[in-house]
Coordinates of C-alpha atoms and ligand atoms in Angstrom, one line a residue:
X217 CA 27.1 -1.4 -13.2
X218 CA 30.6 -2.8 -13.6
X219 CA 33.2 -1.1 -11.4
X220 CA 36.9 -0.9 -12.0
X221 CA 39.3 -1.6 -9.1
X222 CA 40.5 2.0 -8.5
X223 CA 38.2 4.2 -10.5
X224 CA 39.9 7.5 -11.3
X225 CA 37.6 8.5 -14.1
X226 CA 33.9 9.1 -14.1
X227 CA 31.3 9.6 -16.8
X228 CA 29.9 13.0 -15.9
X229 CA 26.6 12.0 -17.4
X230 CA 25.7 8.7 -15.8
X231 CA 28.4 8.1 -13.2
X232 CA 30.0 5.1 -14.9
X233 CA 33.5 4.5 -13.3
X234 CA 36.6 3.4 -15.1
X235 CA 40.3 3.2 -14.3
X236 CA 41.2 4.8 -17.6
X237 CA 39.9 7.6 -19.7
X238 CA 37.4 6.6 -22.3
X239 CA 36.2 8.5 -25.3
X240 CA 32.7 7.0 -25.2
X241 CA 30.9 5.9 -22.1
X242 CA 30.1 2.2 -22.3
X243 CA 27.0 2.7 -20.2
X244 CA 25.2 5.8 -21.5
X245 CA 27.0 5.9 -24.9
X246 CA 27.8 9.6 -24.6
X247 CA 31.0 10.9 -26.0
X248 CA 33.6 13.0 -24.2
X249 CA 31.9 12.8 -20.9
X250 CA 34.8 11.3 -18.9
X251 CA 36.4 13.4 -16.3
X252 CA 39.1 12.7 -13.8
X253 CA 37.8 12.3 -10.3
X254 CA 40.5 12.5 -7.7
X255 CA 38.2 12.6 -4.7
X256 CA 36.2 9.6 -5.6
X257 CA 38.4 7.1 -3.7
X258 CA 38.3 9.2 -0.6
X259 CA 34.5 9.3 -0.7
X260 CA 34.1 5.6 -1.1
X261 CA 31.1 6.3 -3.3
X262 CA 29.7 8.5 -0.6
X263 CA 28.0 5.5 1.1
X264 CA 30.2 5.2 4.2
X265 CA 28.4 5.7 7.4
X266 CA 29.4 8.3 10.0
X267 CA 31.9 6.8 12.4
X268 CA 30.0 8.3 15.4
X269 CA 26.9 6.3 14.6
X270 CA 27.5 2.7 15.6
X271 CA 24.9 0.2 14.4
X272 CA 24.5 -3.0 16.3
X273 CA 22.6 -6.1 15.1
X274 CA 19.0 -6.1 16.4
X275 CA 16.3 -8.7 16.3
X276 CA 13.9 -8.0 13.5
X277 CA 10.9 -8.8 15.7
X278 CA 11.9 -6.2 18.2
X279 CA 12.1 -3.3 15.7
X280 CA 9.3 -0.8 16.3
X281 CA 7.0 -0.1 13.4
X282 CA 7.6 3.0 11.3
X283 CA 4.0 4.2 11.5
X284 CA 3.4 7.2 13.7
X285 CA 6.8 8.6 12.7
X286 CA 5.3 10.1 9.6
X287 CA 4.7 13.8 9.3
X288 CA 2.2 15.3 6.9
X289 CA 3.6 17.6 4.3
X290 CA 0.3 19.6 4.4
X291 CA -0.5 18.5 0.9
X292 CA -2.5 15.3 0.6
X293 CA -1.3 14.7 -2.9
X294 CA 2.4 14.8 -1.8
X295 CA 1.6 12.6 1.2
X296 CA 0.1 10.0 -1.0
X297 CA 3.2 10.0 -3.2
X298 CA 5.5 9.7 -0.2
X299 CA 3.4 6.7 1.0
X300 CA 1.6 8.5 3.9
X301 CA 3.9 11.4 4.8
X302 CA 7.5 12.1 5.5
X303 CA 9.5 9.6 7.4
X304 CA 11.8 11.3 9.9
X305 CA 15.5 11.2 8.8
X306 CA 14.8 10.2 5.3
X307 CA 16.4 11.7 2.3
X308 CA 14.1 12.7 -0.6
X309 CA 15.2 13.7 -4.1
X310 CA 12.9 15.8 -6.2
X311 CA 13.9 15.8 -9.8
X312 CA 12.4 17.5 -12.8
X313 CA 13.0 19.8 -15.8
X314 CA 14.0 23.4 -15.0
X315 CA 11.0 25.6 -14.5
X316 CA 8.6 22.9 -13.8
X317 CA 8.0 24.1 -10.2
X318 CA 10.3 22.2 -7.9
X319 CA 11.3 25.2 -5.9
X320 CA 7.7 26.3 -5.6
X321 CA 6.6 22.8 -4.4
X322 CA 9.3 22.6 -1.8
X323 CA 8.9 26.1 -0.6
X324 CA 5.2 25.3 0.0
X325 CA 6.1 22.1 1.8
X326 CA 8.5 24.1 3.9
X327 CA 5.8 26.6 4.8
X328 CA 3.4 23.8 5.7
X329 CA 6.0 22.0 7.8
X330 CA 7.0 25.2 9.6
X331 CA 3.3 26.0 10.3
X332 CA 2.9 22.6 11.9
X333 CA 5.7 23.5 14.4
X334 CA 8.8 22.2 12.7
X335 CA 12.0 24.2 12.4
X336 CA 12.8 24.3 8.7
X337 CA 15.9 25.4 6.8
X338 CA 15.6 26.2 3.1
X339 CA 19.0 26.4 1.4
X340 CA 19.1 27.9 -2.1
X341 CA 22.1 27.9 -4.3
X342 CA 20.2 29.2 -7.3
X343 CA 18.4 32.3 -6.2
X344 CA 18.9 35.4 -4.0
X345 CA 16.8 36.0 -0.9
X346 CA 14.9 38.7 -2.6
X347 CA 14.0 36.4 -5.6
X348 CA 12.8 33.8 -3.1
X349 CA 10.8 36.4 -1.3
X350 CA 9.1 37.3 -4.5
X351 CA 8.0 33.7 -5.0
X352 CA 7.1 33.4 -1.3
X353 CA 4.8 36.5 -1.6
X354 CA 2.9 34.7 -4.4
X355 CA 2.4 31.6 -2.2
X356 CA 1.2 33.4 0.9
X357 CA 2.0 33.9 4.6
X358 CA 5.1 32.4 6.1
X359 CA 5.6 31.3 9.7
X360 CA 8.4 32.2 12.1
X361 CA 10.3 28.9 12.1
X362 CA 11.2 28.9 8.4
X363 CA 14.8 29.9 7.8
X364 CA 16.3 30.8 4.5
X365 CA 19.9 30.6 3.5
X366 CA 21.5 31.4 0.2
X367 CA 24.7 29.5 0.1
X368 CA 26.5 27.1 -2.1
X369 CA 29.4 26.0 0.1
X370 CA 28.5 22.7 1.8
X371 CA 30.8 23.2 4.8
X372 CA 29.1 26.5 5.6
X373 CA 25.7 24.9 5.3
X374 CA 26.8 22.0 7.6
X375 CA 27.9 24.5 10.2
X376 CA 24.5 26.3 10.1
X377 CA 22.7 23.0 10.2
X378 CA 24.7 22.0 13.3
X379 CA 23.9 25.3 15.1
X380 CA 20.3 25.7 14.0
X381 CA 19.4 22.0 14.3
X382 CA 16.4 22.1 12.0
X383 CA 13.9 19.2 11.6
X384 CA 13.9 19.5 7.9
X385 CA 16.4 20.9 5.4
X386 CA 15.8 21.6 1.7
X387 CA 18.8 21.8 -0.6
X388 CA 17.9 23.6 -3.9
X389 CA 19.6 22.4 -6.0
X390 CA 22.3 19.7 -5.6
X391 CA 24.0 20.8 -8.8
X392 CA 24.9 24.2 -7.4
X393 CA 26.4 22.9 -4.1
X394 CA 30.2 22.8 -3.7
X395 CA 32.1 20.6 -1.2
X396 CA 35.8 21.3 -0.4
X397 CA 36.2 17.6 0.0
X398 CA 36.0 17.2 -3.7
X399 CA 37.9 20.4 -4.5
X400 CA 39.2 21.0 -8.0
X401 CA 36.0 19.7 -9.5
X402 CA 33.2 21.9 -10.7
X403 CA 29.9 22.0 -8.9
X404 CA 27.4 19.8 -10.6
X405 CA 29.9 17.2 -11.7
X406 CA 29.4 13.6 -10.5
X407 CA 32.1 13.8 -8.0
X408 CA 30.8 17.0 -6.4
X409 CA 27.2 15.7 -6.4
X410 CA 28.3 12.5 -4.7
X411 CA 30.4 14.3 -2.1
X412 CA 27.6 16.7 -1.3
X413 CA 24.9 14.0 -1.2
X414 CA 27.2 11.8 0.9
X415 CA 27.6 14.6 3.5
X416 CA 23.9 15.3 3.5
X417 CA 23.2 11.6 3.9
X418 CA 25.4 11.6 7.1
X419 CA 23.4 14.5 8.4
X420 CA 20.0 12.8 7.7
X421 CA 20.9 9.5 9.1
X422 CA 23.0 10.8 12.0
X423 CA 20.7 13.5 13.4
X424 CA 17.4 12.4 12.0
X425 CA 16.9 15.5 10.0
X426 CA 14.8 15.1 6.9
X427 CA 16.6 16.2 3.8
X428 CA 15.0 17.2 0.6
X429 CA 17.3 17.6 -2.4
X430 CA 16.3 19.2 -5.7
X431 CA 18.0 17.9 -8.8
X432 CA 17.7 19.1 -12.4
X433 CA 17.3 16.5 -15.1
X434 CA 19.4 17.6 -18.0
X435 CA 20.5 15.8 -21.1
X436 CA 23.8 17.8 -21.1
X437 CA 26.9 15.8 -20.3
X438 CA 28.4 18.5 -18.1
X439 CA 25.8 18.3 -15.4
X440 CA 25.3 15.3 -13.2
X441 CA 21.7 14.3 -13.4
X442 CA 19.9 13.0 -10.3
X443 CA 20.3 9.5 -11.8
X444 CA 23.7 9.2 -10.1
X445 CA 22.0 9.9 -6.7
X446 CA 19.1 7.6 -7.0
X447 CA 20.8 4.7 -5.3
X448 CA 22.0 7.0 -2.4
X449 CA 18.7 8.5 -1.3
X450 CA 15.6 6.9 0.2
X451 CA 13.0 8.3 -2.1
X452 CA 13.1 9.6 -5.6
X453 CA 10.2 11.8 -6.8
X454 CA 9.9 13.2 -10.3
X455 CA 7.9 16.3 -11.0
X456 CA 6.6 16.3 -14.5
X457 CA 4.3 18.2 -16.8
X458 CA 3.9 19.7 -20.2
X459 CA 5.0 23.3 -20.4
X460 CA 1.7 24.3 -22.0
X461 CA -0.5 22.7 -19.4
X462 CA -1.0 24.0 -15.8
X463 CA -1.2 20.5 -14.5
X464 CA 1.9 18.9 -12.8
X465 CA 2.3 15.3 -11.9
X466 CA 4.5 14.1 -9.0
X467 CA 5.6 10.5 -9.3
X468 CA 7.6 8.3 -7.1
X469 CA 10.3 6.3 -8.9
X470 CA 11.8 4.8 -5.8
X471 CA 10.5 4.7 -2.3
X472 CA 12.0 2.8 0.6
X473 CA 9.0 3.7 2.8
X474 CA 6.1 3.2 0.5
X475 CA 4.9 2.0 -2.9
X476 CA 6.3 3.4 -6.1
X477 CA 4.1 4.4 -9.0
X478 CA 1.9 6.5 -6.8
X479 CA 1.0 9.8 -8.4
X480 CA 0.0 13.2 -7.2
X481 CA -1.6 15.8 -9.3
X482 CA -1.1 19.6 -8.8
X483 CA -2.2 22.6 -10.6
X484 CA 0.1 25.6 -11.0
X485 CA -1.7 28.9 -10.6
X486 CA -0.8 32.5 -9.9
X487 CA -0.6 31.6 -6.2
X488 CA 1.6 28.6 -6.4
X489 CA 0.7 24.9 -6.6
X490 CA -2.6 23.5 -5.4
X491 CA -3.7 19.9 -4.9
X492 CA -6.0 18.4 -7.5
X493 CA -7.8 15.7 -5.6
X494 CA -10.3 15.0 -8.3
X495 CA -7.8 14.6 -11.1
X496 CA -10.1 12.6 -13.4
X497 CA -12.6 15.5 -13.6
X498 CA -9.8 17.9 -14.3
X499 CA -8.2 15.7 -17.0
X500 CA -11.5 15.4 -18.8
X501 CA -12.2 19.1 -18.8
X502 CA -12.7 20.5 -22.3
X503 CA -13.5 17.2 -24.0
X504 CA -15.1 17.7 -27.4
X505 CA -18.9 17.4 -27.5
X506 CA -18.8 15.0 -30.4
X507 CA -16.2 14.0 -32.9
X508 CA -14.3 11.0 -34.0
X509 CA -11.1 9.7 -32.5
X510 CA -11.8 10.6 -28.8
X511 CA -12.3 8.0 -26.2
X512 CA -12.1 8.0 -22.4
X513 CA -9.9 5.4 -20.7
X514 CA -9.6 4.6 -17.0
X515 CA -6.0 4.0 -16.3
X516 CA -4.5 3.0 -13.0
X517 CA -1.5 5.0 -11.6
X518 CA -0.4 2.9 -8.7
X519 CA -3.6 2.5 -6.7
X520 CA -5.2 5.5 -8.1
X521 CA -7.7 5.3 -11.0
X522 CA -7.4 8.2 -13.5
X523 CA -9.8 8.9 -16.3
X524 CA -8.1 10.3 -19.3
X525 CA -9.1 11.3 -22.8
X526 CA -7.2 9.4 -25.5
X527 CA -7.3 11.1 -28.9
X528 CA -6.3 9.7 -32.3
X529 CA -6.1 11.4 -35.6
X530 CA -5.8 9.0 -38.5
X531 CA -5.6 10.3 -42.1
X532 CA -4.3 9.3 -45.4
X533 CA -0.6 9.8 -45.8
X534 CA 1.1 11.7 -48.6
X535 CA 4.5 10.2 -47.8
X536 CA 6.0 6.9 -48.6
X537 CA 6.5 6.0 -45.0
X538 CA 3.5 7.2 -42.9
X539 CA 4.1 9.4 -40.0
X540 CA 3.2 8.2 -36.5
X541 CA 3.4 10.3 -33.4
X542 CA 2.4 9.7 -29.8
X543 CA 2.3 12.1 -26.9
X544 CA 1.7 10.7 -23.4
X545 CA 1.8 7.1 -24.7
X546 CA 4.5 4.7 -26.0
X547 CA 5.2 5.4 -29.6
X548 CA 6.3 1.8 -30.4
X549 CA 3.1 0.5 -28.8
X550 CA 1.1 2.6 -31.2
X551 CA 2.9 0.9 -34.1
X552 CA 2.2 -2.5 -32.7
X553 CA -1.5 -1.8 -32.1
X554 CA -1.9 -0.4 -35.6
X555 CA -0.3 -3.6 -37.0
X556 CA -2.7 -5.7 -34.9
X557 CA -5.7 -3.7 -36.2
X558 CA -4.5 -4.1 -39.7
X559 CA -3.8 -7.8 -39.6
X560 CA -6.5 -9.0 -37.2
X561 CA -9.2 -6.4 -37.8
X562 CA -8.6 -5.9 -41.5
X563 CA -8.3 -2.1 -41.3
X564 CA -6.1 -0.7 -44.0
X565 CA -3.9 1.5 -41.8
X566 CA -0.5 0.9 -43.3
X567 CA -0.8 3.9 -45.6
X568 CA -2.2 6.2 -42.9
X569 CA -0.6 8.8 -40.8
X570 CA -1.5 8.5 -37.1
X571 CA -1.2 10.9 -34.2
X572 CA -2.1 9.7 -30.7
X573 CA -2.4 12.1 -27.8
X574 CA -3.3 11.7 -24.1
X575 CA -5.0 14.9 -23.2
X576 CA -3.9 16.7 -20.0
X577 CA -0.2 16.2 -20.4
X578 CA 0.1 13.0 -18.4
X579 CA 2.3 10.2 -19.5
X580 CA 0.8 6.8 -18.9
X581 CA 2.6 3.4 -19.0
X582 CA -0.1 0.9 -18.5
X583 CA -1.4 -2.0 -20.7
X584 CA -5.0 -1.1 -20.0
X585 CA -4.5 1.9 -22.4
X586 CA -4.2 -0.5 -25.4
X587 CA -7.9 -1.0 -26.0
X588 CA -8.6 2.8 -25.7
X589 CA -5.9 3.6 -28.2
X590 CA -7.3 1.0 -30.6
X591 CA -10.8 2.4 -30.2
X592 CA -9.6 5.9 -30.8
X593 CA -7.8 4.8 -33.9
X594 CA -10.8 2.9 -35.3
X595 CA -13.1 5.8 -34.5
X596 CA -10.9 8.3 -36.3
X597 CA -10.2 5.9 -39.2
X598 CA -13.9 5.4 -39.8
X599 CA -14.7 8.9 -38.9
X600 CA -17.5 7.8 -36.5
X601 CA -17.5 9.1 -33.0
X602 CA -17.2 6.8 -30.0
X603 CA -20.0 6.9 -27.5
X604 CA -19.3 9.9 -25.2
X605 CA -20.8 8.2 -22.2
X606 CA -18.5 5.2 -22.3
X607 CA -15.2 4.4 -20.7
X608 CA -13.0 1.7 -22.2
X609 CA -9.9 -0.2 -20.9
X610 CA -8.2 -3.5 -21.6
X611 CA -4.9 -4.9 -22.9
X612 CA -4.6 -6.0 -26.5
X613 CA -2.5 -8.9 -27.5
X614 CA -0.7 -9.6 -30.7
X615 CA -3.5 -12.0 -31.9
X616 CA -6.0 -9.2 -31.5
X617 CA -7.4 -10.7 -28.3
X618 CA -8.5 -8.5 -25.5
X619 CA -7.0 -9.5 -22.1
X620 CA -8.2 -8.6 -18.7
X621 CA -6.4 -6.1 -16.5
X622 CA -6.3 -5.7 -12.8
X623 CA -8.4 -3.6 -10.5
X624 CA -11.4 -3.4 -12.9
X625 CA -13.8 -2.7 -10.0
X626 CA -11.8 0.4 -8.9
X627 CA -11.7 1.7 -12.5
X628 CA -15.5 1.2 -12.9
X629 CA -16.2 2.9 -9.6
X630 CA -14.2 5.9 -10.7
X631 CA -16.1 6.1 -14.0
X632 CA -19.4 5.8 -12.1
X633 CA -18.3 8.6 -9.8
X634 CA -17.8 10.9 -12.8
X635 CA -21.2 10.0 -14.3
X636 CA -20.3 7.6 -17.0
X637 CA -23.1 5.2 -17.9
X638 CA -21.4 2.5 -19.9
X639 CA -18.1 0.6 -19.9
X640 CA -16.4 -1.5 -22.5
X641 CA -14.0 -3.9 -20.7
X642 CA -12.3 -7.3 -21.4
X643 CA -14.9 -10.1 -21.3
X644 CA -12.7 -12.0 -19.0
X645 CA -12.7 -9.3 -16.3
X646 CA -16.3 -9.6 -15.2
X647 CA -19.5 -11.2 -16.2
X648 CA -21.7 -8.8 -18.3
X649 CA -24.4 -6.9 -16.6
X650 CA -24.2 -3.7 -14.5
X651 CA -22.0 -2.5 -11.7
X652 CA -23.8 0.2 -9.8
X653 CA -25.1 2.5 -12.5
X654 CA -22.7 1.4 -15.1
X655 CA -23.7 -1.0 -17.9
X656 CA -20.9 -3.3 -18.8
X657 CA -20.1 -4.7 -22.3
X658 CA -17.4 -7.4 -22.5
X659 CA -15.2 -7.6 -25.6
X660 CA -13.1 -10.6 -26.5
X661 CA -11.1 -9.2 -29.4
X662 CA -10.6 -6.1 -31.6
X663 CA -13.4 -7.3 -33.9
X664 CA -15.9 -6.8 -31.0
X665 CA -14.6 -3.3 -30.5
X666 CA -14.9 -2.5 -34.2
X667 CA -18.5 -3.7 -34.0
X668 CA -19.2 -1.1 -31.3
X669 CA -18.0 1.9 -33.4
Ligands
TYD707 P1 10.1 27.1 -10.1 O1 9.6 26.6 -8.8 O2 11.1 28.2 -10.0 O3 10.6 26.0 -11.0 P2 12.0 25.1 -10.7 O4 12.5 25.3 -9.4 O5 11.5 23.7 -11.0 O6 13.0 25.5 -11.8 O7 8.8 27.6 -10.9 C1 8.9 28.0 -12.2 C2 7.6 28.4 -12.8 O8 6.4 28.4 -12.1 C3 7.8 29.8 -13.3 O9 7.8 29.8 -14.7 C4 6.7 30.6 -12.8 C5 5.7 29.6 -12.4 N1 4.9 30.0 -11.2 C6 3.6 30.2 -11.3 O10 3.0 30.1 -12.4 N2 2.9 30.6 -10.2 C7 3.4 30.8 -9.0 O11 2.8 31.1 -8.0 C8 4.9 30.6 -8.9 C9 5.5 30.7 -7.5 C10 5.6 30.2 -10.0
MG708 MG1 14.2 26.2 -8.8

């Protein structure tokens, strides 16, 4: 991001800096989002280190490995997403839509950490102690060493952190916190959010306290979304889910201590969130007995195979321009795949409406979904069901060719584990035959797939 010499104005949406006021932000293209930010210069972007901590050059061979310094959060799903547990002194941002369950998730993590002997401080700027107690009662028993503080003034929080000296601090949410350092600016603005995060960063790196920050993702220009903070923290997690579904997915978008693109699946029930270790079985629950337009794909989320049902509904359009919709899958990709099927497969799809849905409320961004989406479209278009006992995955190119995708063995093992008997995969991935109990059919292009339906 380009930075002006002495930025005095900030875009309150994306954090773009400018020396003069602008009507439209050149970065995020929002209008009227520029606000004056007097404290920005003093903060130095919030990245300056505490003067007490002096870092000297060290030999890279002599640095001790990080392993062993990880603490389990008590939830195996969350540990996976974090790359094996919490690294001491790290700063973790948990973002997500309001009401998705961020506070519940973190309160449960706090309880687990406190049960394992840590001293934990949960700071809430959003709810009163009795409201939090109500939630805590639903979750279960709480140990002695979990402290709760309802406060929005950062300086007061810092004082309490100094005197209590907790191992872990949770700040819920960053948009409600207020620092006098950036006085004159409303809480939730980019300047405030930066000032507060900068101060928390000094606490985390200075005293080795692990800090969790909750951030709301809003499209509104007045609130600073967690995007501004992403470069400041060590780990960025996103908590996602569809409001109608009880499943929630935790994803890592950035992780200095582990791989990104890991995924954890949770289920929200009356008693808080619980891990869903066997996500594939949960995602396939309620699959129709028979019917066209439904296929099962094995997608990889990081290193985790996930079986999902892809549904398509293709019907004759009454409109000049056919409607196309996609939930859980890239809309533009649907259009491309339909064009490929039309041109290379000879299916007359251009005057059809098409609706694609990935059941379970998960959003997948993986090329291996292509073949499953094509199969679902063909199945719905011809009104012939796809074999219920078959999983399918592969990437589809613009010439209609099916290209191989990575980790086919892991995908096939997952399908076998869930009792699938057949798999349709790119011919280049494996020689035909069987893998375990799964019978493998290789396909070279979309024609081959059409022949199967
Ligand atoms: P919350 O953690 O407050 O969301 P956030 O902090 O992301 O805004 O949780 C919100 C929703 O979760 C709320 O609508 C109620 C629901 N919920 C349950 O279904 N079961 C539970 O045990 C709890 C604590 C919450
Ligand atoms: Mg909350």
